[in-house]
mmCIF file of C-alpha atoms and ligand atoms in Angstrom:
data_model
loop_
_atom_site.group_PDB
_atom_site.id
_atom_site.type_symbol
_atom_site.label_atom_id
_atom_site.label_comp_id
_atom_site.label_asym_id
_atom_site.label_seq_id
_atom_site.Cartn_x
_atom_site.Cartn_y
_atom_site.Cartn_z
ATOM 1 C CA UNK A 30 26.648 0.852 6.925
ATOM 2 C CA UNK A 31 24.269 -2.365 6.172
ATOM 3 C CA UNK A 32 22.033 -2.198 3.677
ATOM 4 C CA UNK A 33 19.557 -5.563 2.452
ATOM 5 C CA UNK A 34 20.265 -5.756 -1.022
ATOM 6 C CA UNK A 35 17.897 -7.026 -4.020
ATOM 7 C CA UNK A 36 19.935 -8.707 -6.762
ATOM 8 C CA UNK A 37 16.592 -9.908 -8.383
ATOM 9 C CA UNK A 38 14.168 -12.371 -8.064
ATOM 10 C CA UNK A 39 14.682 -14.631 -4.691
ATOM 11 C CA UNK A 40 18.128 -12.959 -4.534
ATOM 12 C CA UNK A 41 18.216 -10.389 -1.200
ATOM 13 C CA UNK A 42 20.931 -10.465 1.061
ATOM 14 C CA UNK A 43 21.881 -8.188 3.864
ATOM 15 C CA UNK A 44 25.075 -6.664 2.827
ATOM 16 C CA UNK A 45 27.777 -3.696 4.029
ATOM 17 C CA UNK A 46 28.136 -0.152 1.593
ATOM 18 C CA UNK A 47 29.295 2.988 1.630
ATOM 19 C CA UNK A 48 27.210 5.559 3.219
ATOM 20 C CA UNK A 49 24.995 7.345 1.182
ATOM 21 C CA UNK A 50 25.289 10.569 0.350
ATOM 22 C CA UNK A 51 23.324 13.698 -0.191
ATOM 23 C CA UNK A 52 23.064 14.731 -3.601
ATOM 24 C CA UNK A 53 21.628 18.440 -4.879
ATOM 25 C CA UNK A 54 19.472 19.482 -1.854
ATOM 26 C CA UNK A 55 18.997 15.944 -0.604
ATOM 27 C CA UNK A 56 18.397 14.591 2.879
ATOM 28 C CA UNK A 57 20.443 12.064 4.816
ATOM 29 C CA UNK A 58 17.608 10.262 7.029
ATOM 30 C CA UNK A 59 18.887 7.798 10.231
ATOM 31 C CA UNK A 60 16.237 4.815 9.574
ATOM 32 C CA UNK A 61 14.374 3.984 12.993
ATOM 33 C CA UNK A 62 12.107 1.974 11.575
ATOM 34 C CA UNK A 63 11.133 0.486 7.599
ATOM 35 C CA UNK A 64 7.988 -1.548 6.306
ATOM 36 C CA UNK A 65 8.345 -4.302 4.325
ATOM 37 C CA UNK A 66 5.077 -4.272 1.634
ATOM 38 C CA UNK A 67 3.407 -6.590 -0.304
ATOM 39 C CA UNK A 68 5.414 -4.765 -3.591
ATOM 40 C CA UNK A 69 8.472 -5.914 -2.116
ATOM 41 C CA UNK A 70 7.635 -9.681 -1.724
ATOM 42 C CA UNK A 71 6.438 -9.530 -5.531
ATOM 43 C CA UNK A 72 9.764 -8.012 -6.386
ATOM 44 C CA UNK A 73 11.217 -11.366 -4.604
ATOM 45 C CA UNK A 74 8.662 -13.529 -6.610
ATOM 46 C CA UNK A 75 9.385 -12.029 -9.740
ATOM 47 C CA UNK A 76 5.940 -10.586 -10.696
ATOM 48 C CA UNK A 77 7.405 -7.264 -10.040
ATOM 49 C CA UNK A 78 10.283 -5.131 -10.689
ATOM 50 C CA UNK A 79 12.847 -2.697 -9.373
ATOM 51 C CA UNK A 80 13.863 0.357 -11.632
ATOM 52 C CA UNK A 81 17.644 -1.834 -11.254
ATOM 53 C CA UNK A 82 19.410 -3.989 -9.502
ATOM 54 C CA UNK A 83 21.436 -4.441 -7.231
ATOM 55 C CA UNK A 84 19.213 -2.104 -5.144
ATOM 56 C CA UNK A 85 17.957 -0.907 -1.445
ATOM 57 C CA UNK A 86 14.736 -2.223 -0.750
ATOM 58 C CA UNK A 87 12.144 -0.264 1.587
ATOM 59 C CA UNK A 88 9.634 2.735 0.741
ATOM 60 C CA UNK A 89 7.849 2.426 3.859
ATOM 61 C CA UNK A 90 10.524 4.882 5.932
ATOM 62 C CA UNK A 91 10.614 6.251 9.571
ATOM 63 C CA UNK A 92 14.092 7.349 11.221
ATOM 64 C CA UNK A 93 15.334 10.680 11.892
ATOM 65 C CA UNK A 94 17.133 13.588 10.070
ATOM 66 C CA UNK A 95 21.072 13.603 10.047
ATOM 67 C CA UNK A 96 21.305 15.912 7.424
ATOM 68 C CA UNK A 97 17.992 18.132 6.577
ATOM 69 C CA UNK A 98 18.798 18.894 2.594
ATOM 70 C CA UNK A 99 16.064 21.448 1.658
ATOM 71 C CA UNK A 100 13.853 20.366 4.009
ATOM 72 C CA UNK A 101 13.808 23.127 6.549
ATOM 73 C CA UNK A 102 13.887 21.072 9.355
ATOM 74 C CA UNK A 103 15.999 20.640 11.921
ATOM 75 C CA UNK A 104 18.455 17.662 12.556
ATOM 76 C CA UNK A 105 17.304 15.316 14.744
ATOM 77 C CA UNK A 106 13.385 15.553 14.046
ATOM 78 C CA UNK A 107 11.052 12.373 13.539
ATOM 79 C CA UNK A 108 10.003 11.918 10.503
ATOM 80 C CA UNK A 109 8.900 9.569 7.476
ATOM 81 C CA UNK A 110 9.689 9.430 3.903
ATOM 82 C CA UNK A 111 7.073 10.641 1.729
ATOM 83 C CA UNK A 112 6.968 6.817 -1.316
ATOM 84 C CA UNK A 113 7.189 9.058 -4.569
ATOM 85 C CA UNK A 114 8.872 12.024 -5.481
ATOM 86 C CA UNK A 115 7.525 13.685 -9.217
ATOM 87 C CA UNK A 116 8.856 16.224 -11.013
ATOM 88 C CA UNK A 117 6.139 18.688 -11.415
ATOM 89 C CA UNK A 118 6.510 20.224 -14.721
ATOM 90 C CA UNK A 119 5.204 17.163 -16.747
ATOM 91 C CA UNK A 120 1.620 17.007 -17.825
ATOM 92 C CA UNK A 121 0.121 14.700 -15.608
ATOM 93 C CA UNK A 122 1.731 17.434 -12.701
ATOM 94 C CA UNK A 123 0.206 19.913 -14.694
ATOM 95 C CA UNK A 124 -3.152 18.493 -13.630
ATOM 96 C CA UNK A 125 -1.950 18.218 -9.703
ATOM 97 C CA UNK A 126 -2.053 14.312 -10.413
ATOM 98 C CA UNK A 127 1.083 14.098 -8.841
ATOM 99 C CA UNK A 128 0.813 10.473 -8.333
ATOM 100 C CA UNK A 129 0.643 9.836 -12.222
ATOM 101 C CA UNK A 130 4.212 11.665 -12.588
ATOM 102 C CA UNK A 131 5.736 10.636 -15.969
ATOM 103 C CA UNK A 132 9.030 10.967 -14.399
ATOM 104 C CA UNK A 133 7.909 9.478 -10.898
ATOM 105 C CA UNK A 134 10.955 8.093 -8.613
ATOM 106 C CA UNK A 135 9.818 5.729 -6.468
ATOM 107 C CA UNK A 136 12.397 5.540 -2.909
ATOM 108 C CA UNK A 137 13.294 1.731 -3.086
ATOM 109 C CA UNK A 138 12.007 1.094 -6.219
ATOM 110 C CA UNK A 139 13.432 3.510 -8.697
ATOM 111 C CA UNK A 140 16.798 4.515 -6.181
ATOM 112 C CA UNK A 141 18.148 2.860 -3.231
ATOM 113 C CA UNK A 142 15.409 2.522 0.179
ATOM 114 C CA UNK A 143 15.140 2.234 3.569
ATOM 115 C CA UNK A 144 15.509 -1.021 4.490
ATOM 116 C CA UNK A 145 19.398 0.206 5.829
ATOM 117 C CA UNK A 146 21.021 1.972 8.295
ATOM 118 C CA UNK A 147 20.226 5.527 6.554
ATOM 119 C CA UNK A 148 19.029 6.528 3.119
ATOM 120 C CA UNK A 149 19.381 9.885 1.023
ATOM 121 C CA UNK A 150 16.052 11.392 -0.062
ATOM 122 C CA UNK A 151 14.757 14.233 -1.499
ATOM 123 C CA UNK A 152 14.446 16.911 1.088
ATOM 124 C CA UNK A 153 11.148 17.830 0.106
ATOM 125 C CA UNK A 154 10.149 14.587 0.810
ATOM 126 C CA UNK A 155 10.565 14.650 4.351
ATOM 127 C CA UNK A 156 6.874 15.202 6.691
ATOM 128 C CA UNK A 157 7.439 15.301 10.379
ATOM 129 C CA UNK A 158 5.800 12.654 12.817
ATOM 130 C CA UNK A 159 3.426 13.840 15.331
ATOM 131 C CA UNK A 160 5.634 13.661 18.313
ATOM 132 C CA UNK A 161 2.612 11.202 20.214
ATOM 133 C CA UNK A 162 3.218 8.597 17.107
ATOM 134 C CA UNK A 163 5.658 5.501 17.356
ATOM 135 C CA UNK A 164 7.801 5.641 14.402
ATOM 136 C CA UNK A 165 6.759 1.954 12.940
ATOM 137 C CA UNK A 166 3.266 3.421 12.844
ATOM 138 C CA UNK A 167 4.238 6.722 11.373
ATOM 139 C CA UNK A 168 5.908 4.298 8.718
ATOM 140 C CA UNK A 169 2.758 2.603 7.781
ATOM 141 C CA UNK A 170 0.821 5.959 6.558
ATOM 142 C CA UNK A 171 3.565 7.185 3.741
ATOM 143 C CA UNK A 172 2.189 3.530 1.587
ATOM 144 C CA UNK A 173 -0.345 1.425 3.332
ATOM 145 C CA UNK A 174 -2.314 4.348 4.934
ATOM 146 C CA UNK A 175 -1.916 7.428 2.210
ATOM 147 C CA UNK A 176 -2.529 4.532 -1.077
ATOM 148 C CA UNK A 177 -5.931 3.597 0.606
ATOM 149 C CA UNK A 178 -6.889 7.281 1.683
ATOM 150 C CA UNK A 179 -6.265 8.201 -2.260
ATOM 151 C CA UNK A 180 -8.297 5.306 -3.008
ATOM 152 C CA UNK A 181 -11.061 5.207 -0.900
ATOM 153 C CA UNK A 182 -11.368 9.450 -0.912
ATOM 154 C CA UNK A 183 -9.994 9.513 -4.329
ATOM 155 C CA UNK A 184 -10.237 7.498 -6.844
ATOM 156 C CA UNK A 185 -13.742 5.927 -5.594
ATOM 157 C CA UNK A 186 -14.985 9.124 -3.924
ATOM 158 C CA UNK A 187 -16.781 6.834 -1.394
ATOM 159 C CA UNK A 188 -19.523 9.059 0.167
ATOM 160 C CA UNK A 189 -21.695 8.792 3.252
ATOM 161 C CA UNK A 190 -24.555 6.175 2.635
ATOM 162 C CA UNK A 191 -22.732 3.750 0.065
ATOM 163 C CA UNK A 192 -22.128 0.084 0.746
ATOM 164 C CA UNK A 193 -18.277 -0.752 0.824
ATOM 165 C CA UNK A 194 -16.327 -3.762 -0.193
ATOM 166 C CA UNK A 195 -12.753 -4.576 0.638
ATOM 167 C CA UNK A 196 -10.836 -7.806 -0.465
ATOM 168 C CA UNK A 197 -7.737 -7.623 1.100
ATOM 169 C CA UNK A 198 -7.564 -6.424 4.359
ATOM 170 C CA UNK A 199 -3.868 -6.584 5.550
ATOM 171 C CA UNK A 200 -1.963 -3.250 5.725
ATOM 172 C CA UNK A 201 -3.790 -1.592 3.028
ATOM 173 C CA UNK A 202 -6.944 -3.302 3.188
ATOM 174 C CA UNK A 203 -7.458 -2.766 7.086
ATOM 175 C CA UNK A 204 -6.455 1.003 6.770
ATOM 176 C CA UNK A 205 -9.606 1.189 3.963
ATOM 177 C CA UNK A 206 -12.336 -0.584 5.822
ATOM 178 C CA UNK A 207 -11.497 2.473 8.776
ATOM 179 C CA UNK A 208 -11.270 5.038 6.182
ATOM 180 C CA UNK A 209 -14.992 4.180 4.333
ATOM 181 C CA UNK A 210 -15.961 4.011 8.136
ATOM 182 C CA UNK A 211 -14.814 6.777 8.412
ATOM 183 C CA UNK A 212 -16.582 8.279 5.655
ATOM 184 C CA UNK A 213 -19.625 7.451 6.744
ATOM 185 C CA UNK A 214 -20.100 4.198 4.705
ATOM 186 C CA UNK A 215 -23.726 2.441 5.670
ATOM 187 C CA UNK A 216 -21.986 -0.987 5.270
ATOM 188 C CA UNK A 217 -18.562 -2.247 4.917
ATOM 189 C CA UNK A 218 -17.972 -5.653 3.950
ATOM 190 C CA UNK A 219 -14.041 -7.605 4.369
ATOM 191 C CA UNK A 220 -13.184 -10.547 2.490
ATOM 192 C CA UNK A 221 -9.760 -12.140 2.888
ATOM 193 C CA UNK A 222 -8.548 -15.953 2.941
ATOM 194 C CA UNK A 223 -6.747 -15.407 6.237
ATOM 195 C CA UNK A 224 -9.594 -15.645 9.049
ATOM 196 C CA UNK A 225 -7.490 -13.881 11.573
ATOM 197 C CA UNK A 226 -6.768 -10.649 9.129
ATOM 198 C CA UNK A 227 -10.794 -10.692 8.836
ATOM 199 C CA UNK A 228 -10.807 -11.041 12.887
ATOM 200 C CA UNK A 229 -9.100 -7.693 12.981
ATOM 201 C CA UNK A 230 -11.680 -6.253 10.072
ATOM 202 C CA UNK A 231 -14.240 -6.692 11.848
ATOM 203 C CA UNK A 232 -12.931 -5.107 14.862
ATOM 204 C CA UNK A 233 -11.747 -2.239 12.878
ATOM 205 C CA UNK A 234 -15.225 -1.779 12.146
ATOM 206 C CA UNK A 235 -16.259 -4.103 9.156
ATOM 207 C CA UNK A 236 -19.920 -5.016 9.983
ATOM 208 C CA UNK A 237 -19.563 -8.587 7.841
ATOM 209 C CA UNK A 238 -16.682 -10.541 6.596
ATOM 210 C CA UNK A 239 -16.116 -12.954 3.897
ATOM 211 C CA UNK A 240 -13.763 -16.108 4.092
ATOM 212 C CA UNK A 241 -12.537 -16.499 0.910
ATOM 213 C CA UNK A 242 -12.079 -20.231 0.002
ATOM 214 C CA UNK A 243 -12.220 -21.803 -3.567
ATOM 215 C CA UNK A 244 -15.882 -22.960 -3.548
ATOM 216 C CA UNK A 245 -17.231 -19.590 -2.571
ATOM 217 C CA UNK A 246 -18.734 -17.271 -4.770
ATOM 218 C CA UNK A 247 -17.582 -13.661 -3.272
ATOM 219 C CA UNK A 248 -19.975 -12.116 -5.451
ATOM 220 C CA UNK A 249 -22.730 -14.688 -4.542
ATOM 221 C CA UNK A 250 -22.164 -13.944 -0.715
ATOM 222 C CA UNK A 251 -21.549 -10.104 -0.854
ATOM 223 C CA UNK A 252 -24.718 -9.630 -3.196
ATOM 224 C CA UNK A 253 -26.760 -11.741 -0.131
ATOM 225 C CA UNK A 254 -25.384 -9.645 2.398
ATOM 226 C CA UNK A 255 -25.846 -6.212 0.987
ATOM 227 C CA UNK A 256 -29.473 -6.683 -0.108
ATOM 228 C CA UNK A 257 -28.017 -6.611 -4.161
ATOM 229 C CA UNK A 258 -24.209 -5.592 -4.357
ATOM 230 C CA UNK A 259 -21.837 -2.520 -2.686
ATOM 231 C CA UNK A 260 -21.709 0.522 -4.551
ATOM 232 C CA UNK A 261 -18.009 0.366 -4.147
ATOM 233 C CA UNK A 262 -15.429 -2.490 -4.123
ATOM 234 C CA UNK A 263 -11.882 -2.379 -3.132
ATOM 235 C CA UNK A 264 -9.121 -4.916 -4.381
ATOM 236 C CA UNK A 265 -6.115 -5.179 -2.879
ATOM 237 C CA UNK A 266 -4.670 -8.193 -3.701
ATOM 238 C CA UNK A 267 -3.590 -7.960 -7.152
ATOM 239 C CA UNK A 268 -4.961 -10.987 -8.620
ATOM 240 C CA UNK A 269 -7.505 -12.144 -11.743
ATOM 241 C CA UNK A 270 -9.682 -14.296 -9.233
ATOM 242 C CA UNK A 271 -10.160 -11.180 -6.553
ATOM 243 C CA UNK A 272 -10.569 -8.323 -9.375
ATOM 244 C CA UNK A 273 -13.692 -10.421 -11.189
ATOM 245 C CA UNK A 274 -14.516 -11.072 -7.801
ATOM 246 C CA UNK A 275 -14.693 -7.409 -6.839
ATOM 247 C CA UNK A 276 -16.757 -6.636 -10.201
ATOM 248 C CA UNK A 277 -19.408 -9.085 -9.140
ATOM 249 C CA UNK A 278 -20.127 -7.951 -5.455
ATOM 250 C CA UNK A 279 -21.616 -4.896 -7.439
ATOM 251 C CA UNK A 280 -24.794 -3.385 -7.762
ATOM 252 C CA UNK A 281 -25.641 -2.256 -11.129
ATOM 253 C CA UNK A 282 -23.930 1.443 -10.964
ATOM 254 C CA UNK A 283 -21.360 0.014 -9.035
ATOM 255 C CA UNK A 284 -17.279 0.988 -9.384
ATOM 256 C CA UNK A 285 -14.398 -1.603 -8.855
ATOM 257 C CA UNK A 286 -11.339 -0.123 -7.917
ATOM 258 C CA UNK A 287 -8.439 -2.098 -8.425
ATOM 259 C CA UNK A 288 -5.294 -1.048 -6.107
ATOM 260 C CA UNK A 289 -3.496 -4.679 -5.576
ATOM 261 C CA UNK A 290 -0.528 -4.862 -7.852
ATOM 262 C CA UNK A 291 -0.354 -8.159 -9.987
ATOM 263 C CA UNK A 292 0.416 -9.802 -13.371
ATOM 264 C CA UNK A 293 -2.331 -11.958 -14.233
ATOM 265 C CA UNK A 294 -4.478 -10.943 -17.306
ATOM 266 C CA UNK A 295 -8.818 -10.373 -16.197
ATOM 267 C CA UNK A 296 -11.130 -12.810 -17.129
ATOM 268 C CA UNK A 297 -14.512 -11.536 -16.040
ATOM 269 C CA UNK A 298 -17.665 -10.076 -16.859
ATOM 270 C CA UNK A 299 -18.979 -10.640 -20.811
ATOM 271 C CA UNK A 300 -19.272 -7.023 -22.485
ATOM 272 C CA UNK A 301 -23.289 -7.137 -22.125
ATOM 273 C CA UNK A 302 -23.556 -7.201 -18.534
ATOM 274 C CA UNK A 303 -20.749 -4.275 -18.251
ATOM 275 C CA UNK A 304 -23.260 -2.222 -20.129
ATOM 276 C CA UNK A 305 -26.213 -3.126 -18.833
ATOM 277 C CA UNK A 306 -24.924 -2.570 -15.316
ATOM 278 C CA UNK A 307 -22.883 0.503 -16.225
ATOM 279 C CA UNK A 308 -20.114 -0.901 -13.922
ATOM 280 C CA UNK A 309 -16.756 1.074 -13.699
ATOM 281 C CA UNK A 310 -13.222 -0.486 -13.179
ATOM 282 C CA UNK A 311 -11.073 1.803 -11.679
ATOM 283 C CA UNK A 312 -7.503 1.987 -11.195
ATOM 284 C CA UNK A 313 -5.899 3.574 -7.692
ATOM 285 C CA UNK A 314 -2.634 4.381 -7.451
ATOM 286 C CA UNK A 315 -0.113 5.665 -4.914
ATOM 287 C CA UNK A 316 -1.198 9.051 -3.665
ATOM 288 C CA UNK A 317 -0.930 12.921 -3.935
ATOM 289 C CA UNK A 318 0.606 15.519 -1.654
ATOM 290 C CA UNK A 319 -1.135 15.937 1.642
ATOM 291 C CA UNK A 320 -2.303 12.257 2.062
ATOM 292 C CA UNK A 321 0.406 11.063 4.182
ATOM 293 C CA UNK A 322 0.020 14.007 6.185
ATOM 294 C CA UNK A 323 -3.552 13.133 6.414
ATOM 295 C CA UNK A 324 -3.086 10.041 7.627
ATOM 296 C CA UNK A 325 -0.050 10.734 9.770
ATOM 297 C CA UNK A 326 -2.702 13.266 11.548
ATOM 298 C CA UNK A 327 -5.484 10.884 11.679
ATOM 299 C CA UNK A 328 -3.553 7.962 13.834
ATOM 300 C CA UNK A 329 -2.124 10.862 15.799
ATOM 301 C CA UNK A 330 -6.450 11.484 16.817
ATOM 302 C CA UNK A 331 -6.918 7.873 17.117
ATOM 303 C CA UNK A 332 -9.483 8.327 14.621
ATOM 304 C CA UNK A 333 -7.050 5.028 13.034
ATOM 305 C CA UNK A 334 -5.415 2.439 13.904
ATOM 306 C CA UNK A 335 -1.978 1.528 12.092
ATOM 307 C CA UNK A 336 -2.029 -2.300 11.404
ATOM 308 C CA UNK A 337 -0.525 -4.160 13.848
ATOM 309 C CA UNK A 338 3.113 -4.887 13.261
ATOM 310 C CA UNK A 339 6.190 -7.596 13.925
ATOM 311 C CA UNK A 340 9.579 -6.248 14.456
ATOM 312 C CA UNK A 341 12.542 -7.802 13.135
ATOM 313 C CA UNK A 342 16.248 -6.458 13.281
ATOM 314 C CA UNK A 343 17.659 -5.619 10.007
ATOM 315 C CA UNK A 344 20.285 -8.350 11.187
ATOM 316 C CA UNK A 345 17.652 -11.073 10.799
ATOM 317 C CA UNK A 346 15.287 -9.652 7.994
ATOM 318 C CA UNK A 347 16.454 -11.471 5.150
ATOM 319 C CA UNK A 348 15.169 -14.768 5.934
ATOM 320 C CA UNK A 349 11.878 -14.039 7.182
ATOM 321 C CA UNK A 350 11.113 -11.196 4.237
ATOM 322 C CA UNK A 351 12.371 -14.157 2.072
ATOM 323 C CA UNK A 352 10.189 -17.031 3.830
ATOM 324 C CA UNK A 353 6.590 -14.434 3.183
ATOM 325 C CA UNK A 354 8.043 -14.137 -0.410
ATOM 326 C CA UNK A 355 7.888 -17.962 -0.894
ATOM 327 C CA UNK A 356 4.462 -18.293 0.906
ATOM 328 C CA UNK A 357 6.496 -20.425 3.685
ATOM 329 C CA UNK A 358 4.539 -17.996 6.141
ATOM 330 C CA UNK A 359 1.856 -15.398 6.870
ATOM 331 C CA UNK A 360 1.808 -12.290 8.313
ATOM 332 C CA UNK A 361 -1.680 -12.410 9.744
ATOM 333 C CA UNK A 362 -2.559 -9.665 8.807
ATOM 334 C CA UNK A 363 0.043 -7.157 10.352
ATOM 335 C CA UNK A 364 2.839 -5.479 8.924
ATOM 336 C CA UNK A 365 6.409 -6.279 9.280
ATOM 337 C CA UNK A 366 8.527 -3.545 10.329
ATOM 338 C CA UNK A 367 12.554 -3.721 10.355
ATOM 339 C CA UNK A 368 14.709 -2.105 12.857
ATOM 340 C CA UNK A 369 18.259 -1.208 11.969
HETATM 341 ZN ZN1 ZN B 408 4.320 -0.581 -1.036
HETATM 342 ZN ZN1 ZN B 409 5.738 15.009 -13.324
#
């Protein structure tokens, strides 16, 4: 079968192996469709890594079981691939914060993805698809859509009546704005420097948006807009600039919650005005059983919308995953998905 292989950074290439095969009460899943995330174009850049190479990219997974494992369900049904798989005995599972697994194995990070013809996975990792759900929008909830429920419900515990922030808003960022919506948030606020992603925002429901460009002062703006600062700001872009940017959009109280992944060391706020302020930064990571399901359920209702998405055969996805990895294009906001 054809699998697009990482061999490090700037090295991918599309190439043929064996079929995988189901280990100790694993699942063999036929890929119908796989989501190619902003992780995976920092693997390419080198500001991230893979547990080894040469590996299977792809953690964003939608095709349909060939071989169920200990999944229970039959062969043939729809389904995605929940991202991380943990070991529940460890003390972090202990706690039920699954997500924080000291022996966490991420599918196309820490063993071979989806971005192939079929992949083996846990069997308990397998959730069906509501049968009214297209499976490149299905894809989009195991990572994009269950990472910002966990932060948004999670992590910042966003309730009814706060002001909301969110830098970022392609797949993970659009899927928050809808989710503090959602919530019952009395203002959300998108910044982004892509004016088409903050086009969609704001018809996703974000009642101001926020062009980022390098003379502008996010916090300057946000603080205008929202009478003082949000009570809650969401980063999703994984850089210095946007995390101190996210800190100073807030109103004394305020939490930053940093989900974006990215190497640069902070440079922010001096010590005084953290403690005057009582401001929080807040790490959010992945998410915990029943999120994806969550989500799955909630673009089933149409109470969201999965970011829009380009499709791109496997046969032709090495050159345009590799061209967003070098900056040599945009996505505009939606997400690309890869067909086998
Ligand atoms: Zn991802
Ligand atoms: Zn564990």
């Amino acid at each position: 079968m054809r699998a697009l292989r990482f061999h490090g950074p700037g090295r991918l290439a599309l190439e043929e192996v064996a079929e995988p095969a189901a280990g100790n009460g694993e699942a063999i899943v036929a890929v119908t469709a796989c989501g190619v995330c902003g992780s995976d174009l920092h693997f390419l850049d080198g500001t991230a890594r893979t547990g080894y190479v040469p590996i299977t990219l792809g953690h964003e997974v939608a095709g349909t079981i060939r071989h169920p494992g200990v999944s229970g369900l039959a062969v043939g049904t729809a389904v995605v691939v929940v991202v991380g798989t943990h070991c529940g005995s460890c003390r972090r599972c202990a706690e039920g914060r699954f997500n924080l697994c000291e022996r966490m194995a991420v599918i196309g990070i820490d063993r071979d993805g989806g971005l192939a013809d079929a992949v083996a996975v846990p069997g308990s990792a397998l959730v069906p698809i509501p049968a009214s759900l297209a499976p490149g929008d299905a894809a989009t909830a195991v990572d994009a859509g269950a990472t910002a429920y966990h932060a948004v419900t999670r992590t910042a515990r966003l309730v009814a009546g706060e002001t909301a922030l969110v830098i970022g808003v392609g797949g993970l960022g659009g899927f928050a704005v809808q989710i503090a919506r959602n919530q019952g948030a009395a203002m959300v606020v998108a910044a982004d420097v892509d004016a088409a992603a903050l086009e969609r925002a704001a018809a996703l429901g974000a009642d101001e948006t926020v062009l980022i460009e390098p003379e502008v002062s996010v916090g300057r703006r946000v603080k205008l807009l929202t009478d003082g600062g949000v009570d809650v700001a969401f980063e999703f872009v994984g850089k210095a600039a946007t995390v101190d940017a996210a800190i100073k959009s807030l109103r004394p109280g305020g939490r930053a919650i940093a989900v974006g992944v990215g190497v640069e060391p902070l440079v922010t706020l001096p010590p005084v005005l953290w403690s005057n302020s009582e401001y929080q930064l807040r790490g959010s990571y992945g998410s915990l059983p029943g999120d994806t399901e969550a989500i799955l359920a909630a673009l089933a209702a149409g109470s969201l919308l999965a970011p829009p998405s380009c499709t791109v055969p496997l046969q032709e996805a090495t050159a345009v995953i590799l061209d967003l990895s070098h900056g040599r294009r945009t996505s505009g906001g939606s997400r690309l998905m890869v067909t086998p």
